[in-house]
Short mmCIF file of C-alpha atoms and ligand atoms in Angstrom, two decimals:
data_model
loop_
_atom_site.label_atom_id
_atom_site.label_comp_id
_atom_site.label_asym_id
_atom_site.label_seq_id
_atom_site.Cartn_x
_atom_site.Cartn_y
_atom_site.Cartn_z
CA MET A 11 154.35 42.01 71.01
CA LEU A 12 153.90 38.26 70.87
CA SER A 13 155.15 35.79 68.31
CA GLU A 14 152.69 33.87 66.18
CA LYS A 15 153.51 30.77 68.15
CA GLN A 16 152.68 32.47 71.46
CA ASN A 17 149.47 33.86 69.98
CA ARG A 18 148.40 30.34 69.06
CA ALA A 19 149.48 28.95 72.43
CA LEU A 20 147.20 31.43 74.20
CA THR A 21 144.17 30.89 72.02
CA GLU A 22 143.88 27.28 70.85
CA VAL A 23 141.58 25.25 73.09
CA GLY A 24 141.26 21.85 71.43
CA ALA A 25 142.20 18.67 73.31
CA GLY A 26 145.94 18.10 73.07
CA THR A 27 146.86 21.78 72.73
CA GLY A 28 148.74 23.39 75.64
CA MET A 29 145.94 25.81 76.50
CA GLY A 30 143.28 23.16 75.89
CA GLU A 31 144.96 20.91 78.44
CA LEU A 32 145.29 23.78 80.94
CA LEU A 33 141.63 24.80 80.59
CA ARG A 34 140.55 21.17 81.02
CA ARG A 35 141.72 21.43 84.67
CA TYR A 36 138.78 23.71 85.49
CA TRP A 37 135.03 23.35 85.77
CA MET A 38 133.25 25.42 83.14
CA PRO A 39 129.69 26.78 83.47
CA ILE A 40 127.74 25.56 80.43
CA ALA A 41 124.05 25.97 81.22
CA ALA A 42 121.52 27.08 83.83
CA VAL A 43 119.88 24.46 86.02
CA ALA A 44 116.50 25.92 85.01
CA GLU A 45 117.20 25.27 81.32
CA LEU A 46 116.82 21.55 81.88
CA ASP A 47 113.50 22.14 83.67
CA ASP A 48 112.27 23.60 80.42
CA ARG A 49 113.79 20.88 78.20
CA PRO A 50 115.77 17.91 79.54
CA THR A 51 118.50 17.90 76.86
CA LYS A 52 120.72 20.66 75.55
CA PRO A 53 123.36 20.60 72.81
CA VAL A 54 126.65 21.89 74.18
CA ARG A 55 129.86 22.64 72.34
CA LEU A 56 132.78 23.08 74.71
CA MET A 57 136.45 23.47 73.81
CA GLY A 58 135.76 22.10 70.36
CA GLU A 59 133.85 19.02 71.55
CA ASP A 60 130.23 18.43 70.57
CA LEU A 61 128.25 17.11 73.50
CA VAL A 62 124.75 16.72 74.86
CA LEU A 63 123.81 17.77 78.36
CA TYR A 64 120.78 16.14 80.01
CA ARG A 65 119.06 15.45 83.30
CA ASP A 66 117.40 12.06 83.58
CA ARG A 67 114.12 11.48 85.39
CA SER A 68 115.81 10.53 88.64
CA GLY A 69 117.64 13.89 88.59
CA THR A 70 121.09 12.68 87.52
CA TYR A 71 122.98 14.97 85.13
CA GLY A 72 125.03 13.69 82.23
CA LEU A 73 127.22 15.18 79.52
CA LEU A 74 127.74 12.73 76.67
CA ASP A 75 129.06 12.62 73.14
CA ARG A 76 126.57 14.37 70.90
CA HIS A 77 126.38 11.32 68.63
CA CYS A 78 125.04 7.86 69.40
CA ALA A 79 127.60 5.05 69.13
CA HIS A 80 125.22 3.00 66.97
CA ARG A 81 124.73 5.02 63.81
CA ARG A 82 125.55 8.52 65.00
CA ALA A 83 122.11 10.03 65.57
CA ASP A 84 122.05 13.33 67.43
CA LEU A 85 121.46 12.56 71.10
CA CYS A 86 120.09 16.00 71.89
CA TYR A 87 116.89 14.64 70.34
CA GLY A 88 117.14 11.63 72.62
CA PHE A 89 114.70 11.18 75.50
CA THR A 90 115.44 10.86 79.17
CA GLU A 91 114.44 7.83 81.21
CA GLU A 92 114.47 7.07 84.92
CA HIS A 93 118.15 6.29 84.45
CA GLY A 94 119.94 7.66 81.42
CA LEU A 95 119.38 9.09 77.96
CA ARG A 96 117.86 6.98 75.18
CA CYS A 97 118.57 7.52 71.50
CA HIS A 98 115.42 8.35 69.55
CA TYR A 99 116.60 6.43 66.46
CA HIS A 100 116.81 2.77 67.60
CA GLY A 101 116.54 3.07 71.34
CA TRP A 102 120.05 2.52 72.62
CA LEU A 103 120.23 3.77 76.20
CA TYR A 104 123.22 5.41 77.90
CA ALA A 105 124.14 6.09 81.53
CA GLU A 106 125.89 9.29 82.69
CA THR A 107 129.13 7.30 82.73
CA GLY A 108 128.79 6.77 78.96
CA GLN A 109 128.06 3.06 79.45
CA CYS A 110 125.47 1.64 77.07
CA LEU A 111 122.67 0.14 79.19
CA ALA A 112 120.30 -1.19 76.55
CA GLN A 113 120.13 -2.07 72.83
CA PRO A 114 116.56 -3.22 72.34
CA PHE A 115 116.83 -5.27 69.15
CA GLU A 116 120.26 -6.74 69.92
CA GLU A 117 118.89 -8.02 73.21
CA VAL A 118 116.04 -9.78 71.37
CA ALA A 119 118.26 -11.21 68.62
CA HIS A 120 121.36 -12.15 70.66
CA PRO A 121 120.68 -11.77 74.38
CA GLU A 122 123.73 -13.87 75.24
CA ALA A 123 126.12 -11.62 73.28
CA ARG A 124 125.79 -8.66 75.71
CA PHE A 125 127.01 -6.37 72.92
CA LYS A 126 126.01 -3.36 75.07
CA ASP A 127 128.69 -4.16 77.64
CA ARG A 128 131.32 -3.34 75.03
CA ILE A 129 129.84 0.05 74.11
CA THR A 130 130.71 3.24 75.94
CA ILE A 131 130.61 6.79 74.67
CA LYS A 132 132.46 9.87 75.76
CA ALA A 133 131.09 11.14 79.10
CA TYR A 134 132.05 13.96 81.44
CA PRO A 135 130.96 14.84 84.98
CA VAL A 136 128.41 17.60 85.59
CA GLU A 137 127.59 19.41 88.80
CA ALA A 138 124.99 21.97 89.76
CA LYS A 139 126.00 24.98 91.81
CA ALA A 140 124.65 28.52 92.14
CA GLY A 141 121.94 27.83 89.57
CA LEU A 142 124.54 26.86 86.98
CA LEU A 143 125.55 23.51 85.53
CA TRP A 144 129.30 22.98 85.41
CA ALA A 145 131.27 20.54 83.29
CA TYR A 146 134.73 19.12 83.80
CA LEU A 147 136.58 17.76 80.78
CA GLY A 148 139.91 17.07 82.46
CA PRO A 149 141.66 14.09 83.95
CA ALA A 150 140.41 12.39 87.11
CA PRO A 151 140.24 13.08 89.95
CA ALA A 152 138.09 16.13 89.23
CA PRO A 153 138.70 19.08 91.55
CA LEU A 154 135.82 20.83 93.36
CA VAL A 155 133.49 23.28 91.70
CA PRO A 156 134.50 26.55 93.41
CA THR A 157 132.06 27.91 95.98
CA TRP A 158 132.84 31.59 95.51
CA GLU A 159 131.63 33.64 98.42
CA PRO A 160 128.67 35.28 96.61
CA PHE A 161 127.23 31.80 95.90
CA THR A 162 126.56 31.53 99.66
CA TRP A 163 124.79 34.88 99.99
CA THR A 164 121.08 35.05 100.70
CA ASN A 165 118.33 37.58 100.02
CA GLY A 166 119.49 38.33 96.51
CA PHE A 167 117.80 38.29 93.13
CA VAL A 168 120.09 36.20 90.94
CA GLN A 169 119.86 35.92 87.17
CA ILE A 170 122.04 34.13 84.63
CA VAL A 171 122.62 35.57 81.17
CA PHE A 172 124.21 33.82 78.21
CA ALA A 173 125.53 35.28 74.99
CA GLU A 174 127.37 33.50 72.21
CA ILE A 175 130.12 35.73 70.90
CA PRO A 176 131.93 35.06 67.60
CA CYS A 177 135.51 35.41 68.78
CA ASN A 178 138.18 33.62 70.76
CA TRP A 179 137.81 33.41 74.55
CA PHE A 180 141.22 34.84 75.42
CA GLN A 181 140.73 38.33 74.06
CA ALA A 182 137.54 38.39 76.13
CA GLN A 183 139.50 37.42 79.22
CA GLU A 184 142.18 40.03 78.53
CA ASN A 185 139.36 42.57 78.79
CA SER A 186 138.93 41.40 82.43
CA ILE A 187 142.25 42.95 83.39
CA ASP A 188 142.02 46.17 81.42
CA PRO A 189 140.85 48.96 83.75
CA VAL A 190 141.31 51.86 81.32
CA HIS A 191 138.75 50.47 78.87
CA PHE A 192 136.11 51.27 81.46
CA GLU A 193 136.74 54.99 81.10
CA TRP A 194 136.53 54.90 77.29
CA LEU A 195 134.46 51.95 76.09
CA HIS A 196 131.80 52.40 78.76
CA GLY A 197 132.19 55.93 80.13
CA ASN A 198 133.04 58.17 77.23
CA TRP A 199 131.60 56.10 74.40
CA SER A 200 128.24 55.83 76.22
CA ARG A 201 128.20 59.59 76.56
CA VAL A 202 128.77 59.98 72.84
CA LEU A 203 126.19 57.33 71.95
CA SER A 204 123.53 58.96 74.06
CA GLY A 205 124.28 62.35 72.59
CA VAL A 206 125.06 63.86 75.97
CA ASP A 207 127.45 66.73 75.59
CA GLY A 208 128.69 66.77 79.17
CA PRO A 209 131.98 66.28 80.98
CA LYS A 210 134.10 63.25 80.16
CA ALA A 211 134.38 60.20 82.44
CA PRO A 212 137.04 60.56 85.17
CA THR A 213 140.53 59.90 83.84
CA HIS A 214 142.62 57.02 85.19
CA LEU A 215 145.71 58.38 86.95
CA LYS A 216 147.31 55.26 88.35
CA LEU A 217 146.98 51.49 87.94
CA GLY A 218 148.11 48.58 90.10
CA PHE A 219 148.10 44.86 89.29
CA GLU A 220 149.00 41.91 91.43
CA GLU A 221 148.61 38.17 91.36
CA PHE A 222 146.83 36.32 94.18
CA GLU A 223 145.81 32.72 94.80
CA TYR A 224 142.71 32.83 92.56
CA GLY A 225 143.80 35.22 89.84
CA PHE A 226 144.78 38.88 89.63
CA VAL A 227 143.61 42.00 91.41
CA TYR A 228 143.66 45.31 89.63
CA ARG A 229 143.50 48.68 91.25
CA ARG A 230 142.91 52.15 89.91
CA VAL A 231 143.06 55.74 91.03
CA MET A 232 140.88 58.06 89.02
CA GLU A 233 140.66 61.78 88.82
CA GLY A 234 138.78 63.06 91.86
CA TYR A 235 139.56 59.99 93.97
CA SER A 236 142.55 59.05 96.06
CA GLU A 237 144.37 55.92 97.18
CA THR A 238 141.91 55.66 100.07
CA ASN A 239 139.14 54.76 97.60
CA ASP A 240 137.96 51.13 97.51
CA LEU A 241 138.91 50.89 93.85
CA TRP A 242 142.51 51.20 95.00
CA THR A 243 142.45 49.59 98.47
CA VAL A 244 140.27 46.58 97.53
CA GLY A 245 140.30 46.59 93.74
CA ARG A 246 138.56 44.33 91.27
CA THR A 247 139.32 40.74 90.43
CA CYS A 248 140.20 38.84 87.32
CA LEU A 249 139.57 35.23 88.33
CA TRP A 250 141.77 32.49 87.01
CA PRO A 251 141.54 31.29 84.31
CA ASN A 252 138.53 32.81 82.52
CA CYS A 253 136.37 35.04 84.67
CA LEU A 254 135.86 38.66 85.65
CA PHE A 255 134.48 39.27 89.14
CA THR A 256 133.38 42.74 90.14
CA GLY A 257 131.82 42.15 93.56
CA ALA A 258 128.32 40.98 92.82
CA HIS A 259 128.63 39.61 89.36
CA PHE A 260 130.74 37.09 87.54
CA GLU A 261 131.42 36.96 83.82
CA TRP A 262 132.91 33.73 82.56
CA ARG A 263 134.36 33.57 79.07
CA VAL A 264 133.79 29.91 78.22
CA PRO A 265 135.58 28.63 75.11
CA ILE A 266 133.12 26.97 72.75
CA ASP A 267 135.93 26.56 70.23
CA ASP A 268 138.83 28.66 68.96
CA GLY A 269 136.50 31.14 67.26
CA THR A 270 133.49 31.26 69.59
CA THR A 271 132.97 32.15 73.23
CA LEU A 272 130.02 31.61 75.51
CA SER A 273 129.68 34.59 77.80
CA VAL A 274 128.07 33.44 81.04
CA GLY A 275 127.01 36.14 83.46
CA TRP A 276 125.83 35.54 87.03
CA PHE A 277 124.31 38.62 88.63
CA PHE A 278 123.35 39.15 92.28
CA ASP A 279 121.19 42.06 93.33
CA ARG A 280 120.68 42.33 97.09
CA VAL A 281 117.08 43.07 98.01
CA PRO A 282 116.46 45.99 100.38
CA ASN A 283 115.98 45.06 104.03
CA GLU A 284 112.24 45.74 103.76
CA MET A 285 111.90 42.88 101.24
CA GLU A 286 113.55 40.18 103.37
CA PRO A 287 113.33 37.26 103.51
CA PHE A 288 113.65 36.72 99.77
CA THR A 289 114.27 33.35 98.15
CA GLN A 290 114.11 32.05 94.57
CA ASP A 291 112.80 28.55 93.79
CA ARG A 292 114.28 28.90 90.33
CA ILE A 293 117.14 31.09 89.19
CA PRO A 294 116.01 32.66 85.92
CA TYR A 295 118.19 32.63 82.82
CA TRP A 296 118.06 34.26 79.39
CA ASP A 297 119.99 34.54 76.17
CA ALA A 298 121.14 38.02 75.26
CA PRO A 299 120.98 39.07 71.61
CA PHE A 300 124.21 40.42 70.17
CA ARG A 301 122.90 42.11 67.05
CA ASP A 302 119.97 44.43 66.60
CA PRO A 303 117.45 42.30 64.66
CA VAL A 304 116.32 45.29 62.59
CA THR A 305 119.59 46.93 61.60
CA GLY A 306 121.90 43.91 61.92
CA ARG A 307 124.40 46.09 63.73
CA PHE A 308 125.88 45.19 67.11
CA ILE A 309 123.86 46.47 70.06
CA THR A 310 125.72 49.30 71.81
CA THR A 311 123.40 50.30 74.63
CA HIS A 312 124.57 48.07 77.49
CA VAL A 313 127.86 47.54 79.31
CA MET A 314 128.64 43.99 78.26
CA ASN A 315 127.37 44.58 74.73
CA GLN A 316 130.03 47.28 74.48
CA ASP A 317 132.63 44.77 75.70
CA PHE A 318 131.47 42.24 73.09
CA ILE A 319 131.93 44.81 70.34
CA ALA A 320 135.49 45.47 71.48
CA TRP A 321 136.33 41.75 71.54
CA VAL A 322 134.78 40.91 68.19
CA GLY A 323 136.36 43.99 66.66
CA GLN A 324 139.80 42.54 67.40
CA GLY A 325 139.10 39.77 64.89
CA THR A 326 137.93 36.21 65.41
CA VAL A 327 141.30 35.50 67.00
CA ALA A 328 143.11 38.74 67.88
CA ASP A 329 146.47 39.02 66.15
CA ARG A 330 148.85 39.84 68.99
CA THR A 331 151.81 40.05 66.63
CA GLU A 332 150.48 43.42 65.44
CA GLU A 333 149.84 45.10 68.79
CA HIS A 334 151.61 47.99 70.46
CA LEU A 335 151.27 47.51 74.18
CA GLY A 336 151.74 50.36 76.63
CA GLU A 337 151.66 51.02 80.34
CA SER A 338 147.89 50.47 80.49
CA ASP A 339 148.47 46.87 79.40
CA ARG A 340 150.67 45.79 82.29
CA GLY A 341 147.97 43.50 83.66
CA ILE A 342 147.45 41.89 80.27
CA ILE A 343 151.17 41.20 79.98
CA MET A 344 151.21 39.63 83.46
CA MET A 345 148.23 37.45 82.64
CA ARG A 346 149.69 36.25 79.33
CA ARG A 347 152.98 35.41 80.97
CA LYS A 348 151.23 33.45 83.69
CA MET A 349 149.11 31.56 81.16
CA LEU A 350 152.20 30.53 79.22
CA GLU A 351 153.86 29.40 82.46
CA GLU A 352 150.82 27.42 83.55
CA ILE A 353 150.65 25.65 80.19
CA GLU A 354 154.18 24.41 80.96
CA VAL A 355 153.24 23.41 84.51
CA VAL A 356 150.36 21.27 83.27
CA ALA A 357 152.40 19.82 80.42
CA ALA A 358 154.98 18.73 83.00
CA GLY A 359 152.30 16.97 85.04
CA GLY A 360 151.98 19.63 87.75
CA GLU A 361 148.88 21.02 89.47
CA ALA A 362 147.43 24.08 87.77
CA LYS A 363 146.85 27.42 89.48
CA ALA A 364 143.62 27.93 91.47
CA VAL A 365 142.45 24.33 91.24
CA ILE A 366 140.45 23.71 94.42
CA ARG A 367 140.56 20.36 96.18
CA ASP A 368 140.15 21.30 99.85
CA ALA A 369 136.48 20.77 100.76
CA GLU A 370 136.78 22.72 104.00
CA ALA A 371 138.20 25.81 102.26
CA ASN A 372 135.60 25.41 99.51
CA ARG A 373 132.68 25.95 101.90
CA SER A 374 133.06 29.62 100.89
CA ILE A 375 136.03 31.14 99.11
CA SER A 376 136.35 34.80 99.93
CA LEU A 377 137.45 37.27 97.31
CA PRO A 378 138.21 41.00 97.35
CA ILE A 379 134.75 42.62 97.38
CA ILE A 380 133.96 46.29 97.48
CA GLY A 381 131.00 46.89 99.79
CA ARG A 382 130.77 43.28 101.04
CA ASP A 383 128.85 44.22 104.16
CA ARG A 384 125.91 45.57 102.31
CA TYR A 385 125.64 42.56 100.02
CA VAL A 386 125.55 40.40 103.11
CA LYS A 387 123.50 42.54 105.50
CA GLY A 388 121.59 44.63 102.98
CA ALA A 389 120.40 48.15 103.62
CA PRO A 390 117.09 49.99 103.81
CA ARG A 391 115.64 50.89 100.44
CA ALA A 392 115.86 54.63 101.01
CA GLN A 393 119.59 54.37 101.53
CA LEU A 394 120.11 52.23 98.41
CA VAL A 395 118.18 54.64 96.23
CA ARG A 396 120.07 57.60 97.63
CA GLU A 397 123.38 55.94 96.85
CA ALA A 398 122.32 54.61 93.47
CA SER A 399 124.41 57.09 91.57
CA SER A 400 127.66 56.65 93.50
CA THR A 401 129.52 53.65 92.20
CA PRO A 402 131.17 51.46 93.34
CA GLY A 403 129.15 49.32 95.70
CA PRO A 404 125.71 47.80 95.96
CA ILE A 405 123.03 49.94 94.45
CA LEU A 406 119.41 49.58 93.52
CA PRO A 407 119.30 50.02 89.77
CA GLU A 408 115.95 50.59 88.13
CA GLY A 409 116.74 48.10 85.43
CA PHE A 410 119.41 45.79 84.11
CA VAL A 411 122.39 47.72 82.79
CA PHE A 412 124.70 44.93 81.73
CA LEU A 413 123.07 43.33 78.70
CA ALA A 414 120.33 44.31 76.30
CA GLY A 415 117.28 42.14 75.79
CA GLN A 416 116.19 41.15 79.28
CA PRO A 417 112.80 39.38 78.99
CA GLU A 418 109.89 41.30 80.45
CA ALA A 419 109.01 38.50 82.92
CA ILE A 420 112.48 38.63 84.46
CA ARG A 421 112.43 42.40 84.60
CA ALA A 422 109.09 42.25 86.41
CA ALA A 423 110.34 39.58 88.84
CA TYR A 424 113.40 41.71 89.61
CA ARG A 425 111.30 44.78 90.30
CA ARG A 426 108.94 42.81 92.56
CA ALA A 427 111.90 41.40 94.48
CA MET A 428 113.33 44.88 94.97
CA GLY A 429 110.02 46.43 95.94
CA LEU A 430 110.11 48.76 92.94
CA GLU A 431 106.86 49.71 91.29
CA GLU A 432 106.03 47.66 88.22
S1 FES B 515 121.64 5.65 66.02
FE1 FES B 515 121.18 5.70 68.10
S2 FES B 515 120.18 3.84 68.45
FE2 FES B 515 120.68 3.77 66.37
FE1 FE2 B 516 133.91 46.29 80.11
#
């Protein structure tokens, strides 16, 4: 059981808070590259800061204060120029550094004053990688955006899915290191929801947790399996500080503010060998609904929707002073302890865990991956279909099981890529 003070330390993300300063040492995914093809500006709220993301006409990305320094107009209605973002109200123009480049009327009235040279607004670096746009709100020098091994894979259908969830990011991340929930929240609850009166999901018999350079690995032995199974020998990964990685998909829990989380999913489906070579000129993205528009109730049909319900059900900020932790929560306890330690490390001026600065190592960072070979080399379609029911490992699902609401165009593109009938 944690004290109120510890609960706050783990959950508050504003600038100047311990956790806020720790999280500002990491790049956060905030948008899809393709979003700015559709519209060149996007309002972004990240760790309590209101910002505008844009790509100017020369292709440079910027992340600026949401409000213009002149009279505070909303810059997400600004328009992009060859260089920079121009406010729609009186035309002040800003570079990606936050420097004001032009003030049309001031330059007519007092050209010699060069008022613009004295105006800068808040600005943060942005980088594109793996179809995502990443932002860094921490002190310079910025580390590298991690090149996780799956970002280098080819011949995969990748899609990015966002969902805004009304609760604190940390309870979402605790879910990343909670193997037993899989049996109940996904396995048994899904059986109940679908009205199937069959056998229960396999019971967890043994859990293992350990820290590694980029986070924690968790292992499980379930009824009917032994310690020779990949789920024990390789395990799954909870990436530091705010991501779950299961082998071919990532789920980041990005703090919008203390009470809201942006769930960012990156999903890789390897095409069968018959469909190679396969490339995407644009990685598609979509926003997943959280509530059923008709009933207003939370959607329960898909894996991550079930996770969202668990997180939100804990309250906007889970009250950890009222919990009763058991043996199944050993990983959660380890992660909390490490977070509290890392807050101290950063407060003392040290380098935070899993910050990457070595460009050579960052060409591709390998992680524990169950079934790596088949993500990399693929397999014939017949084999994938045959194995589709035996998790874990790469499979060829008929549809998207993680989140409800996938747009029809993306579903059709997926099925074409996989060689499935439309
Ligand atoms: S408020 Fe932006 S230019 Fe005046
Ligand atoms: Fe889950």
